[in-house]
Amino acid sequence: MKKFLLLLSILIIQNLGNSLNAQDVQQFNGYNYLHIYPVTYNSGQTDIYGIMSVIRGIFVKKGFGYVSDFSDPSQKFNDVVSNPCLVLYCVVSHEAPTAYTNAKLTLSFRNCYNQTIYETWGKGGMASTYQRYFEKAANRALADFINM
């Protein structure tokens, strides 16, 4: 029974610590677009776990436009050209996943002056693949934003 209560307490504390609260989600107000900096690895591969597409999907469902490439004018929205501060920038980082650890996914949201306006993190728990693990971690990190 003591082990159960300890485990329950740890889970509650973890969930309180890794989610956005309603006031913090308000930091996203005023932004119309999202840009996610590419997640690259030492091997040269990009986003091998599909983390960027999960985050992009969450924000697009909430009405954000997605700016994928600032060097390509056809990828920009007209109002972004005149006001790049309409874009919320996301930096993704994560620990290397292994079969024995619960790797943490960290999302850092920045404004056009490269100032961090919000940072959150999530863990994926048990999953059949690393891609599924990071999908769950991203959804947990952005749970309050998703439920707004």
Tab-separated table of C-alpha atoms in Angstrom, residues 48-51 53-54 127 129-136:
chain	number	residue	atom	x	y	z
A	48	ILE	CA	13.902	10.825	-37.313
A	49	TYR	CA	11.182	10.406	-34.677
A	50	GLY	CA	8.580	12.676	-36.342
A	51	ILE	CA	8.521	15.136	-33.422
A	53	SER	CA	5.134	16.887	-37.460
A	54	VAL	CA	3.381	16.124	-34.169
A	127	ALA	CA	5.298	3.010	-26.087
A	129	THR	CA	8.304	2.650	-30.784
A	130	TYR	CA	10.454	5.706	-30.138
A	131	GLN	CA	8.313	7.645	-32.615
A	132	ARG	CA	5.164	6.810	-30.627
A	133	TYR	CA	7.026	7.637	-27.392
A	134	PHE	CA	7.887	11.161	-28.581
A	135	GLU	CA	4.376	11.675	-29.960
A	136	LYS	CA	2.998	10.971	-26.494
